[in-house]
Short mmCIF file of C-alpha atoms in Angstrom, two decimals:
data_model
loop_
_atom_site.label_atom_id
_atom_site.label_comp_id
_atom_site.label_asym_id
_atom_site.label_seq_id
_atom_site.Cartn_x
_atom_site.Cartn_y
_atom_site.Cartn_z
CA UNK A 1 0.00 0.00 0.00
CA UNK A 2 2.50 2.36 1.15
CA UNK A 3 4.56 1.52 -2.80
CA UNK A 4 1.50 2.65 -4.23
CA UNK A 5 1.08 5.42 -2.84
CA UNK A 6 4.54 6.79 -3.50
CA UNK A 7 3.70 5.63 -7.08
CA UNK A 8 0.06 7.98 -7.43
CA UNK A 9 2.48 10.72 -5.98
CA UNK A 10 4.94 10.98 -8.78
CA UNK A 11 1.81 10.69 -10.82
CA UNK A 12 0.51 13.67 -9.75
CA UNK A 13 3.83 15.81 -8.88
CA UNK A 14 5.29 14.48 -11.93
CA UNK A 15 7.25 17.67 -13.33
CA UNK A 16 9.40 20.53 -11.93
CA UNK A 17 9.05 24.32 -13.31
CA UNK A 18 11.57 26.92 -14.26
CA UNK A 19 10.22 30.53 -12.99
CA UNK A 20 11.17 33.59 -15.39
CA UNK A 21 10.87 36.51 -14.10
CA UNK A 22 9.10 38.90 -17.03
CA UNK A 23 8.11 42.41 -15.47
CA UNK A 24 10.83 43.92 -13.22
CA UNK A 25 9.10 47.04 -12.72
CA UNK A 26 5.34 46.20 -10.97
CA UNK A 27 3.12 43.46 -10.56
CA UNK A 28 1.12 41.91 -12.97
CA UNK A 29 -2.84 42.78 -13.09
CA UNK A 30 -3.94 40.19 -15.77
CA UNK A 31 -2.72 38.08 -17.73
CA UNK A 32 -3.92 35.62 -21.06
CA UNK A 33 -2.54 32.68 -22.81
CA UNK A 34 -4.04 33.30 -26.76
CA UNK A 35 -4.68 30.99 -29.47
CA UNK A 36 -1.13 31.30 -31.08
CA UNK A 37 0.42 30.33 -27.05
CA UNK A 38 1.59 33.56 -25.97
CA UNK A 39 1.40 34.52 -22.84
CA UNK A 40 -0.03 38.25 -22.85
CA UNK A 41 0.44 40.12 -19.43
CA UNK A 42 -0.65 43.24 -17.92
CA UNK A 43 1.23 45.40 -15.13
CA UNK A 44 0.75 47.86 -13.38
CA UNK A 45 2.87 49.81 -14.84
CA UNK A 46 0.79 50.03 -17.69
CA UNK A 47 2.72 47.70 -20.20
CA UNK A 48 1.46 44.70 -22.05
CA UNK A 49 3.75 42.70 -23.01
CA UNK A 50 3.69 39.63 -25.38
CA UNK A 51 6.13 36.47 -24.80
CA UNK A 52 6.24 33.51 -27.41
CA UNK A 53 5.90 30.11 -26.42
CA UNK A 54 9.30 29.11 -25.95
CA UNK A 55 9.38 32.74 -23.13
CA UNK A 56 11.16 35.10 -25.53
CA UNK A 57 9.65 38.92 -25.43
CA UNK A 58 7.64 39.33 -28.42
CA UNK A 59 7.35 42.99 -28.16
CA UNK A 60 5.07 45.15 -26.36
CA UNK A 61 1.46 46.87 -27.31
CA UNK A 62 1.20 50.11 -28.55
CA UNK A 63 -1.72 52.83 -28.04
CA UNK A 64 -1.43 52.49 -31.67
CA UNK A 65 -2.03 48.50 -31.87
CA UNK A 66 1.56 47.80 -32.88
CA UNK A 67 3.36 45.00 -31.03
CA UNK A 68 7.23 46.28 -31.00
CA UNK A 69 10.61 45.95 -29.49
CA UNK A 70 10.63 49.26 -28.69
CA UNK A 71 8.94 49.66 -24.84
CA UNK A 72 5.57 51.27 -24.86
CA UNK A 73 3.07 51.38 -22.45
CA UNK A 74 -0.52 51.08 -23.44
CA UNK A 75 -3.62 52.93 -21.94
CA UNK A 76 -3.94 52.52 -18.21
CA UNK A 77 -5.07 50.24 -15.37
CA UNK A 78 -5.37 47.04 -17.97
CA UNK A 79 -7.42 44.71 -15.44
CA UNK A 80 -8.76 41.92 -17.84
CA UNK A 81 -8.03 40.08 -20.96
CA UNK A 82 -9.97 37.83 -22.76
CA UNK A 83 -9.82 36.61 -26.28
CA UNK A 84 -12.80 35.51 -27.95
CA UNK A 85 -13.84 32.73 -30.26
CA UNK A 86 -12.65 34.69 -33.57
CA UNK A 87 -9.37 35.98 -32.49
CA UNK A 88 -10.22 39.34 -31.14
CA UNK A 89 -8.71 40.45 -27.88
CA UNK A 90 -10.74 42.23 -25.25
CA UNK A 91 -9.12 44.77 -22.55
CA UNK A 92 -11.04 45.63 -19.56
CA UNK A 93 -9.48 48.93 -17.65
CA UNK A 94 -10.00 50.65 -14.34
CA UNK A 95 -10.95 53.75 -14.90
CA UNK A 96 -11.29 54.37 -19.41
CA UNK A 97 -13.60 51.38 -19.94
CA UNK A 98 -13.11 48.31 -22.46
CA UNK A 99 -11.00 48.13 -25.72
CA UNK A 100 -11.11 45.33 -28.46
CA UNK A 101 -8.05 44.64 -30.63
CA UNK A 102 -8.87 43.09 -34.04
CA UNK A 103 -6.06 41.89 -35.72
CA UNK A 104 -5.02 43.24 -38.90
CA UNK A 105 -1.42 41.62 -39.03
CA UNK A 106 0.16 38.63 -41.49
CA UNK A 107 -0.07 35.55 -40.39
CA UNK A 108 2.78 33.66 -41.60
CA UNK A 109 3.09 29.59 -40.88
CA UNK A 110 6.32 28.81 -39.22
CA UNK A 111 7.43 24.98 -39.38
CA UNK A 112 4.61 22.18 -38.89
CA UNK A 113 3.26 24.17 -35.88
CA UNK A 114 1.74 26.56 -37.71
CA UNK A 115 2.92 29.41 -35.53
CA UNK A 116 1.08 32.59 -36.00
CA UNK A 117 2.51 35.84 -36.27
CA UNK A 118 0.47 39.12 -35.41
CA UNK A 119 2.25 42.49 -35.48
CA UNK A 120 -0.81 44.80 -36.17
CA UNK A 121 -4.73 45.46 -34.29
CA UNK A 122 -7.00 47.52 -35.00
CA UNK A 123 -8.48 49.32 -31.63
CA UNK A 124 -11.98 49.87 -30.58
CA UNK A 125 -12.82 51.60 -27.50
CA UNK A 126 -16.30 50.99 -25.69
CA UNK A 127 -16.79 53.31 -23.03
CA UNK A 128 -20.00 55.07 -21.23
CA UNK A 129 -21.58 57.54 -22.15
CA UNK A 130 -23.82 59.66 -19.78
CA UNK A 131 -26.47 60.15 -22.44
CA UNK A 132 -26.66 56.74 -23.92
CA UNK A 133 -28.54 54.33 -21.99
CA UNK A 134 -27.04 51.72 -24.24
CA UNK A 135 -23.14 52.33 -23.55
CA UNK A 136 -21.23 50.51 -20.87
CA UNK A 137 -22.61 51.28 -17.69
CA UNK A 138 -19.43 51.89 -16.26
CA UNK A 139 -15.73 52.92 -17.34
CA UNK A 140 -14.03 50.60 -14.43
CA UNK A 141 -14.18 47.15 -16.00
CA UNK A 142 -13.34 43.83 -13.87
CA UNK A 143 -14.11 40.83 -16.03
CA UNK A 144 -14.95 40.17 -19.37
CA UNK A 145 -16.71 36.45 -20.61
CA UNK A 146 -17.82 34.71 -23.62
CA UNK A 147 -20.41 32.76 -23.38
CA UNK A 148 -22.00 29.66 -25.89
CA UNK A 149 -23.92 32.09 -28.51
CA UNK A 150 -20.52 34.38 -28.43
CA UNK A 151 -22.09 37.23 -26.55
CA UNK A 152 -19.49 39.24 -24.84
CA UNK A 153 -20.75 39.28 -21.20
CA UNK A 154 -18.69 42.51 -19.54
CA UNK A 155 -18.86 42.93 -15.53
CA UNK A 156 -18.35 46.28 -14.18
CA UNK A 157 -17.29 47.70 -10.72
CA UNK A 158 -20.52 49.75 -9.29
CA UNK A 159 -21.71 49.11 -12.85
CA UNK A 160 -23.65 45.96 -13.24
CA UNK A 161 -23.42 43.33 -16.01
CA UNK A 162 -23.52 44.42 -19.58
CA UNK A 163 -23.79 42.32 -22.58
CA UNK A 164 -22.51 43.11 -26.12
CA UNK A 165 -23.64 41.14 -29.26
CA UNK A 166 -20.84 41.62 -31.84
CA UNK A 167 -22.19 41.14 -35.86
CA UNK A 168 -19.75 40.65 -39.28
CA UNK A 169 -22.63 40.84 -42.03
CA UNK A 170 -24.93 43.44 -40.64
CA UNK A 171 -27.85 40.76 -40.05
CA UNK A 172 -30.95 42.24 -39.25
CA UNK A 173 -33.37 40.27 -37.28
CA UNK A 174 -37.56 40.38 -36.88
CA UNK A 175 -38.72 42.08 -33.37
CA UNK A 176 -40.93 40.91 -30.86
CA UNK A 177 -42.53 44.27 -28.67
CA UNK A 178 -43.38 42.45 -25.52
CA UNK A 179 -46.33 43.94 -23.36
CA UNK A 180 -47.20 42.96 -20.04
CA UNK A 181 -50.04 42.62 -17.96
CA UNK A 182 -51.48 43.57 -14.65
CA UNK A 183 -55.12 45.57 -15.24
CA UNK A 184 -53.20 48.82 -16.02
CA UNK A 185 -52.69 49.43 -12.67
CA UNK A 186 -49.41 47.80 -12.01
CA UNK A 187 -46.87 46.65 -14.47
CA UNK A 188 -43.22 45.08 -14.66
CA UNK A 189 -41.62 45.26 -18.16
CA UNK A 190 -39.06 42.24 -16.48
CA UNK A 191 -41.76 39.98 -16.01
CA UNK A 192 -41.38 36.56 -18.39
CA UNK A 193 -37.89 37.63 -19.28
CA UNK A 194 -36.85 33.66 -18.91
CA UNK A 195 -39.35 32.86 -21.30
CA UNK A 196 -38.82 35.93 -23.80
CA UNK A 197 -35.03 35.03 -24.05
CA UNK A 198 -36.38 31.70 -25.85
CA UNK A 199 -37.78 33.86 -28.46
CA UNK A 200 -34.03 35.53 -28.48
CA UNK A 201 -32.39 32.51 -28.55
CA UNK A 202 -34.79 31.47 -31.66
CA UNK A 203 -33.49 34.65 -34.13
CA UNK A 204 -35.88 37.35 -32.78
CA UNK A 205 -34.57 40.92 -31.22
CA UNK A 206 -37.07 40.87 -28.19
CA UNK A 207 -38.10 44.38 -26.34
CA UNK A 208 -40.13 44.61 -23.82
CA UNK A 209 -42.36 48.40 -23.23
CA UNK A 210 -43.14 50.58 -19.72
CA UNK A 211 -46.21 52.25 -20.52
CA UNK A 212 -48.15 54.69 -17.92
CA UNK A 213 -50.79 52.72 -15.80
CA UNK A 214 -54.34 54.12 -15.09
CA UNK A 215 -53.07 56.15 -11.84
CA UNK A 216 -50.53 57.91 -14.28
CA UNK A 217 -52.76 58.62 -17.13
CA UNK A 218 -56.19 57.11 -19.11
CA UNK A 219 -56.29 55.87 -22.44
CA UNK A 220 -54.97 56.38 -24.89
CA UNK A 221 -51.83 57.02 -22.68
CA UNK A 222 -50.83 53.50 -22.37
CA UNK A 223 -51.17 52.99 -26.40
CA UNK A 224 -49.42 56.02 -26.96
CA UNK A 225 -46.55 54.65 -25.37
CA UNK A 226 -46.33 51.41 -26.57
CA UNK A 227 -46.86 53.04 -30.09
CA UNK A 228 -43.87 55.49 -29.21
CA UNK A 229 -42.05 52.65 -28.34
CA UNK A 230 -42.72 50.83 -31.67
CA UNK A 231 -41.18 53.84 -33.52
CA UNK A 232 -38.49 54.09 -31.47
CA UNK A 233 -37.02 50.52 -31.81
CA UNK A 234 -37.79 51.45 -35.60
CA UNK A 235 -35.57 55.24 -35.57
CA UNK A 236 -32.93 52.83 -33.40
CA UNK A 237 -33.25 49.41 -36.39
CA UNK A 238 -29.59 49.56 -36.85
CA UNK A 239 -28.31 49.85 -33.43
CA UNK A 240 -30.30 46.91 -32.42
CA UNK A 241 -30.40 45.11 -35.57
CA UNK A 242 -33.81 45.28 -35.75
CA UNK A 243 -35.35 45.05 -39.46
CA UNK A 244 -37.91 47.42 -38.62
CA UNK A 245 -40.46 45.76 -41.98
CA UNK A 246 -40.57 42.52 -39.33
CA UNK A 247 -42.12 44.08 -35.84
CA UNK A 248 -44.39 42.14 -33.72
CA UNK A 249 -46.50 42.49 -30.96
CA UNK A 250 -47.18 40.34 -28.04
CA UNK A 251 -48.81 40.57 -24.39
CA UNK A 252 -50.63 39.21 -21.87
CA UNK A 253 -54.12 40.64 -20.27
CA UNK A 254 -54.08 44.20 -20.32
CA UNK A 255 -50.85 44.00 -22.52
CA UNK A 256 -53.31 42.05 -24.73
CA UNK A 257 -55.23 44.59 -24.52
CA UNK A 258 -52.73 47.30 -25.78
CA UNK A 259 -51.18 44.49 -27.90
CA UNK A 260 -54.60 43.74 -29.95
CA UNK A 261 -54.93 48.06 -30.11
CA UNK A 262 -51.35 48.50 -31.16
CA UNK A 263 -52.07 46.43 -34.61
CA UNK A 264 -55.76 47.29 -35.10
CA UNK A 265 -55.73 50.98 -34.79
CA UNK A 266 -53.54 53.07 -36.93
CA UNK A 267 -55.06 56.53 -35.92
CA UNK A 268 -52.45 59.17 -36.78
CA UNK A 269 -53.52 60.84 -33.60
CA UNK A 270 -52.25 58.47 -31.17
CA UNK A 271 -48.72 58.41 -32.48
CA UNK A 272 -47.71 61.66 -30.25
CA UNK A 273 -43.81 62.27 -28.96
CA UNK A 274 -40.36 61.48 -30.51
CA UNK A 275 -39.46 59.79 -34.02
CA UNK A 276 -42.92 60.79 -35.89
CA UNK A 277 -40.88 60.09 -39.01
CA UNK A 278 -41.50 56.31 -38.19
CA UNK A 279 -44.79 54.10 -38.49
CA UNK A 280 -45.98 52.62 -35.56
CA UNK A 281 -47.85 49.71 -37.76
CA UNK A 282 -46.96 46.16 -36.81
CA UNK A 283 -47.05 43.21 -39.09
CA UNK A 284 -48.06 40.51 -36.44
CA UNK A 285 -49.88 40.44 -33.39
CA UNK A 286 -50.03 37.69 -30.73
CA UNK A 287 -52.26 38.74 -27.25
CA UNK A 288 -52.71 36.16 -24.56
CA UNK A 289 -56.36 36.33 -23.17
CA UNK A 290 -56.98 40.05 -23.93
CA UNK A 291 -60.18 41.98 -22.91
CA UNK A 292 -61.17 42.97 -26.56
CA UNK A 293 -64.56 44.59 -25.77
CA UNK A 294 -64.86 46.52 -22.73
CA UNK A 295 -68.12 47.58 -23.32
CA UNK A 296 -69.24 43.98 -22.53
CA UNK A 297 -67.67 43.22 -19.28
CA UNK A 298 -69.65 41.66 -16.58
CA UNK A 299 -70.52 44.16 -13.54
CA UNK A 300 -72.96 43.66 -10.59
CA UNK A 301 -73.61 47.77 -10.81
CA UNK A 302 -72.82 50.52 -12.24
CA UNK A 303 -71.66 51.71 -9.02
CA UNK A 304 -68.91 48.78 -8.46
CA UNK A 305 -68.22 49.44 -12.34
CA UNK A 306 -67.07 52.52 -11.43
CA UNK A 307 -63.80 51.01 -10.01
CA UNK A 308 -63.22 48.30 -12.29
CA UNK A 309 -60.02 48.01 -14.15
CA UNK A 310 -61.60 49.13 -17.33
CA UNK A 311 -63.19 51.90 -16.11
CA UNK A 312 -60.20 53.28 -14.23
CA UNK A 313 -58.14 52.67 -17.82
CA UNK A 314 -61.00 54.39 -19.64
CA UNK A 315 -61.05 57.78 -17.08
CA UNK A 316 -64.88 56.60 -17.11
CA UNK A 317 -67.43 54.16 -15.86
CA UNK A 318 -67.68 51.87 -19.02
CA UNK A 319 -71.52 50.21 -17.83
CA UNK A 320 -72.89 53.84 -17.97
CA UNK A 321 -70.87 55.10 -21.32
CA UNK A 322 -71.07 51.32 -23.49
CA UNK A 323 -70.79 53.40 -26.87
CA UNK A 324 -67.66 55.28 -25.61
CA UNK A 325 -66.66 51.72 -23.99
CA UNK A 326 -66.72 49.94 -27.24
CA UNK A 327 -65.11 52.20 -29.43
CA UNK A 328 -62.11 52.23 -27.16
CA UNK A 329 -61.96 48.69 -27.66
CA UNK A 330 -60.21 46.39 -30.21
CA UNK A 331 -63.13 44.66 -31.53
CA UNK A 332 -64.43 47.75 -32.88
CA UNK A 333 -60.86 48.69 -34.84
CA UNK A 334 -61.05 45.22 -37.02
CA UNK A 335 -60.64 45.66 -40.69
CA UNK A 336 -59.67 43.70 -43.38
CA UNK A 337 -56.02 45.59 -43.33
CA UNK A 338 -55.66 43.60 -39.80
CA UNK A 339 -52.00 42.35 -39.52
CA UNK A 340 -51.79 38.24 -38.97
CA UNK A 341 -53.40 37.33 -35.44
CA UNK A 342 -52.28 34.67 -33.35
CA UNK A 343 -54.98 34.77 -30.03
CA UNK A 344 -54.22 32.37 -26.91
CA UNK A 345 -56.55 31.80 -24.51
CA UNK A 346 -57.74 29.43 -21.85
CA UNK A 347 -61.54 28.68 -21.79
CA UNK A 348 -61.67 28.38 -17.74
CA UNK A 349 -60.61 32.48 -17.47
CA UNK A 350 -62.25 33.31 -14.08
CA UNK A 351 -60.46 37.02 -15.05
CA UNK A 352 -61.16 38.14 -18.76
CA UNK A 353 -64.06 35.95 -19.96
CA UNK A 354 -62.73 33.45 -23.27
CA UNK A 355 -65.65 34.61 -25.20
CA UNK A 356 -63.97 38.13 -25.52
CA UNK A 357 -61.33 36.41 -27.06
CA UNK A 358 -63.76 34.19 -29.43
CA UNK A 359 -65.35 37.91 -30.36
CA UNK A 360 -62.08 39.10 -31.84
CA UNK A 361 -61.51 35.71 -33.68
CA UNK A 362 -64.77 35.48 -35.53
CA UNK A 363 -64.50 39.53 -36.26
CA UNK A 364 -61.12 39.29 -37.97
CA UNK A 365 -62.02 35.82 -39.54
CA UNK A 366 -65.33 37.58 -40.53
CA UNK A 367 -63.42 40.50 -41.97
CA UNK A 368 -61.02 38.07 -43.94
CA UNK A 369 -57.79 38.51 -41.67
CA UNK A 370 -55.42 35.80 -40.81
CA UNK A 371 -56.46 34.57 -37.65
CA UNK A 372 -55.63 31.66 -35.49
CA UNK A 373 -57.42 31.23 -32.20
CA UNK A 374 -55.17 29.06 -29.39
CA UNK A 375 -57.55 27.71 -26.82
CA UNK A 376 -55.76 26.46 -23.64
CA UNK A 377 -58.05 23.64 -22.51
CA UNK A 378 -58.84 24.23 -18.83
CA UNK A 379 -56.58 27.20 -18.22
CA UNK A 380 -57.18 29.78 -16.05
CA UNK A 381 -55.72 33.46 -16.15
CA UNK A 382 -52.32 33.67 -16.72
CA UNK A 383 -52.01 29.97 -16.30
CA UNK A 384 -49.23 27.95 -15.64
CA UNK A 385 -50.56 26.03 -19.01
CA UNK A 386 -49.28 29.52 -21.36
CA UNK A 387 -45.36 28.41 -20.27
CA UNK A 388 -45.51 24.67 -22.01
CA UNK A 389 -43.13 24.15 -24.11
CA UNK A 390 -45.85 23.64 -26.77
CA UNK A 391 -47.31 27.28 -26.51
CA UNK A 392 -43.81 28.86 -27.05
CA UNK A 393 -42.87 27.01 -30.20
CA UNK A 394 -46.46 27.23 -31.50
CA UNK A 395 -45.82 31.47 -30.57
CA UNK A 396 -42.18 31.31 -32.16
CA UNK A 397 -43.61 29.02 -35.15
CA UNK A 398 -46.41 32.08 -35.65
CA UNK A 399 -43.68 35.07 -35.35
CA UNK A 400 -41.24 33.31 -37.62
CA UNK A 401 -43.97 32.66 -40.41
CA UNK A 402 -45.57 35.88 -40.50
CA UNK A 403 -42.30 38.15 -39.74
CA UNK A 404 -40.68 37.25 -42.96
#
């Protein structure tokens, strides 16, 4: 026993190591091993340095993306490296946020090893911007990741986590609005977001819309900012790759509500704010159990009417003003111009009756749209049945079809 355990020991502590000292001058803050088996290292002192395989100093990096003999330093407070799946190297700093070097250099093959040679990147610098919600949220960077899909995940001190989607061909992808529910009284644009990245993960940009709630403001509020919001992601197309001919719209409840009134009614009066230049049309709609006729919701009295959701949406009590009611209600915006309709909806709703549902289907069917009516079998409001994995392909199925 006591042989072979001596013998697992030189197993394991098989080797002895040779330490070179490489930076005389100040420790080393990070440090990477690349594709080609150099050894990249940061210091404090502001110098990256670049040492072949065999420990020999390749050269240093330049502000201007040259590695040379000649000692440089490079920008300052280097704290991370990373280099991705294609090549590119990624340089997260304390204080002047992140930089990616993209090589530009020959590659030459050296022997049967098929050594690389770079001696040229170009630099990008990534840094935040107070103005732009959609920079880095922070200039002090402390880790950088790729992940399986080759997002760039980038951690930042007092900063949060950003992500970065990098793109060679200029793609452009179809985009989902996401709405969500809660009687427009409450809302949380996060909610789902587990689910929604499924629809991300199957080739759709996904967004999902704050809109004011009925203690902020009455309709049309809440449509006029999920309309505004429509036209922004359109103004914004190339930043988010969005091809802005492919938008669809999707919610749940009252974000059925707004989702069934953002692609039936193209009144040039409720597109009010910012980027007017842009259409708010959609080309696809998909509302989970929406109230589609709020004329026609059940009340015990006009006087508990009077504080129902839909009245408190409508600034009015919708049993004692039914005209008014209706024609702020999707069932009276159908045409035949209706985008393609995808309506889910379980027929045990204790919340928003199914029949308002079945109203909107025979209208647009009626009228000629393209209409498919999902009934959940048994489901309840906001149902645990609406998460199958059956619903979500049968949603991504409908959005891939008619986004094209």
């Amino acid at each position: 026993l006591y042989i072979d355990f001596i013998k697992k020991l030189s197993i394991i502590f098989p080797q002895s190591y040779q330490f070179n000292l490489t930076d005389y001058e100040a420790e080393t803050r990070a440090f990477l091993q690349d594709s080609h088996n150099r050894l990249w290292t940061a210091s404090k002192s502001n110098y990256i340095q670049i040492f072949a395989p065999d420990g020999s100093l390749v050269g240093y990096l330049s502000k201007q993306g040259n590695i040379t003999k000649e000692k440089q330093a490079f920008f300052n407070g280097v704290y991370s490296i990373l280099e991705d799946k294609e090549g590119n190297i990624w340089l997260g700093t304390k204080d002047i946020g992140l930089f990616q070097l993209k090589s530009t250099g020959v590659s030459q093959k050296i022997g049967v090893n098929q050594k690389a040679r770079e001696n040229h990147y170009s630099i990008h610098h990534f840094e935040h911007q107070p103005n732009d919600p959609y920079s880095l949220s922070s200039n002090s960077i402390y880790t950088i990741f790729q992940d399986s899909r080759n997002n760039i995940w980038v951690g930042c001190y007092g900063g949060g986590l950003n992500l970065l989607t990098q793109t060679k061909d200029g793609k452009t992808y179809p985009c989902i609005l996401w709405i969500c529910g809660g009687a427009w009284l409450m809302m949380d644009k996060s909610a789902h977001n587990l689910y929604l990245s499924r629809l991300a993960s199957d080739g759709f940009v996904v967004a999902s819309v704050e809109y004011r709630t009925s203690n902020q403001g009455p309709y049309p509020m809440p449509l006029q900012d999920v309309k505004a919001a429509i036209r922004y992601l359109k103004a914004h197309a190339d930043r988010f790759r969005i091809n802005k001919e492919q938008i669809g719209v999707m919610g749940e409840s009252a974000g059925g509500y707004l989702t069934c009134m953002a692609a039936l009614d193209n009144d040039p009066a409720l597109d009010v704010g910012e980027y007017l230049e842009e259409s708010s049309k959609v080309q696809a709609a998909c509302p989970w159990y929406p109230p589609t006729d709020l004329s026609a919701f059940p009340c015990e009295s006009a006087e508990k009417c009077a504080s129902s959701a839909e009245s408190l949406l409508l600034g009015f009590n919708s049993m004692l003003n039914k005209e008014m009611a209706y024609q702020s209600s999707p069932v009276s915006k159908v045409t035949k111009d209706a985008p393609p309709f995808m309506i889910i909806h379980g027929n045990c709703d204790q919340v928003v009756p199914y029949v308002q549902s079945e109203t909107l289907y025979v209208l647009l069917e009626e009228n000629g749209c393209d209409v498919t009516l999902l009934i959940l079998d048994g489901a309840d409001h906001a149902d645990i049945q609406f998460f199958q994995d059956e619903v979500w392909n049968r949603i991504a199925e409908f959005f891939r079809e008619k986004l094209k």
